[in-house]
XYZ file of C-alpha atoms in Angstrom:
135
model
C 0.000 0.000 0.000
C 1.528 3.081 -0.907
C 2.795 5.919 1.930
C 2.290 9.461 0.776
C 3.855 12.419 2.393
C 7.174 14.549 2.143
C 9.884 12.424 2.777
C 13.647 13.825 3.624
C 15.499 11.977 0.827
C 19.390 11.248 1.355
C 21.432 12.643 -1.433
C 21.693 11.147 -4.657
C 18.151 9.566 -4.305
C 16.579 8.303 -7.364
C 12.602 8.345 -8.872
C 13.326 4.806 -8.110
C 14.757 5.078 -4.371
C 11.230 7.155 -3.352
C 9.089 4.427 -5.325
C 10.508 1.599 -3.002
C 10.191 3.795 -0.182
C 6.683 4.799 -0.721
C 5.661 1.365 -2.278
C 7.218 -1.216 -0.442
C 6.384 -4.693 -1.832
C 4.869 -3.437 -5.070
C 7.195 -3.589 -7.999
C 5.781 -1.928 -11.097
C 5.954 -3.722 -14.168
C 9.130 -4.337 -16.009
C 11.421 -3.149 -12.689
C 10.472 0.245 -13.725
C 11.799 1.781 -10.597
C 15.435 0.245 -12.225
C 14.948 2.396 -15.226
C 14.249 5.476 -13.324
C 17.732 6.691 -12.405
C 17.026 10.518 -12.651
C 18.264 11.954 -9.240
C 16.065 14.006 -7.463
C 17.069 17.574 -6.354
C 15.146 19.389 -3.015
C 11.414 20.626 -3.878
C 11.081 17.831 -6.258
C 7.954 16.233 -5.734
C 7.337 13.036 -7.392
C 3.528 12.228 -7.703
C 2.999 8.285 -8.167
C -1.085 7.455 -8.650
C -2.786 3.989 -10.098
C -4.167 4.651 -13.243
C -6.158 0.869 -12.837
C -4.759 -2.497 -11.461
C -1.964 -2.950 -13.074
C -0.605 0.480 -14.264
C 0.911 3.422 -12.134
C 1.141 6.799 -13.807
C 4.090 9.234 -12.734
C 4.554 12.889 -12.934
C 7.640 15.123 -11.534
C 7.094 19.122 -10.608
C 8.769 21.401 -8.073
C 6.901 22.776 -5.036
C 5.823 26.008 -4.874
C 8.313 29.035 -3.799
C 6.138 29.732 -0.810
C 5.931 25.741 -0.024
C 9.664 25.298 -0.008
C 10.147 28.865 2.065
C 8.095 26.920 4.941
C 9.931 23.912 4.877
C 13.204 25.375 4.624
C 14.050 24.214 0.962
C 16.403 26.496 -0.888
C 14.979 28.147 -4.289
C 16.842 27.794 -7.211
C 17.173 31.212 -9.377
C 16.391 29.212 -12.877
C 13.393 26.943 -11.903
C 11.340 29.958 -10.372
C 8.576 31.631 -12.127
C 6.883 34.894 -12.132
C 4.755 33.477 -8.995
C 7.395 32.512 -7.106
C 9.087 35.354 -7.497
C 6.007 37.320 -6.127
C 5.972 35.395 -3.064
C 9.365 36.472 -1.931
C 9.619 39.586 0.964
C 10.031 42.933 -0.915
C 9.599 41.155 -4.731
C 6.178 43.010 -6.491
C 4.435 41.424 -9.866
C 6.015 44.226 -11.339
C 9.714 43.228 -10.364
C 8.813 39.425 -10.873
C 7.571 39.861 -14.539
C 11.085 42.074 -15.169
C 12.986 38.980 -13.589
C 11.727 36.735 -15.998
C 12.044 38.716 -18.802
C 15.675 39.446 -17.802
C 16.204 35.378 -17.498
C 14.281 34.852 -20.846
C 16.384 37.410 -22.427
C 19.828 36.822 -21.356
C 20.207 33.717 -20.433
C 19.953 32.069 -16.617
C 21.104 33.569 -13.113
C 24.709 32.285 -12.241
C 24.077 33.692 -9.089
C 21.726 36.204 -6.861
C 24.392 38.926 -7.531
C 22.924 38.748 -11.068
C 19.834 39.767 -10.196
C 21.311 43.309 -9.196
C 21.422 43.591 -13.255
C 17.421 43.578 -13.479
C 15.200 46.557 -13.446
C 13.870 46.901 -9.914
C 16.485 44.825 -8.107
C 18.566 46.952 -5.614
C 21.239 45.648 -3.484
C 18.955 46.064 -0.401
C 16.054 43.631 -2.177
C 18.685 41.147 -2.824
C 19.641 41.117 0.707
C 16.697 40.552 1.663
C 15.378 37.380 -0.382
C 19.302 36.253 -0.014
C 18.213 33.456 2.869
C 15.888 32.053 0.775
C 18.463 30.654 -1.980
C 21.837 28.387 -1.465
C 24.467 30.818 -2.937
């Protein structure tokens, strides 16, 4: 019987690691779980549901920005969007939508610093949201 939740992974787990974690006993067909050796990285959430008897369907996404905030999760610059930006302390729709379009334009963050580059990102702002990200 499967065990959902949020689950503290050790590093380098694998789609396959959480599905014999969550689904102890229940091999899906083919050793699936063997074939599944993408690595999971923190907010990943891995969503495993029974499409019928036999047949499991599985879908990967990241947690909200606000979601991961709460539990401690570091963001990552490239897989936030304008929402997540939005959510952060001092960060407006207006200053999210620039972000975006600055990442869109020019290619991803190599680090908060960059983000001093972007129309409506002071020094102070970046200070600010700095906590929420693993620099």
């Amino acid at each position: 019987m499967p065990k959902p939740g949020i689950y503290r992974l050790p590093d380098g787990a694998t789609v396959g690691t959480v599905i014999n974690m969550t689904m102890p006993g229940q091999a899906l067909q083919g050793g699936i779980e063997a074939q599944l050796p993408v690595v999971l990285r923190p907010g990943m959430v891995l969503d495993v549901t029974r499409t019928d008897r036999k047949n499991y369907a599985l879908t990967v996404s990241y947690m909200k920005a606000k979601e991961r905030m709460i539990l401690g999760i570091p963001l990552d610059l490239q897989l936030m969007n304008e929402e997540d930006w939005d959510a952060l302390p001092g960060i407006g729709a207006k200053t999210a939508k620039a972000i975006i379009f600055y990442r869109q334009k020019y290619g991803d963050f190599q680090s908060i610093q960059d983000l001093e580059r972007v129309k409506g990102m002071s020094g102070g702002k970046i200070m600010k949201i700095r906590q929420f990200f693993s620099d």
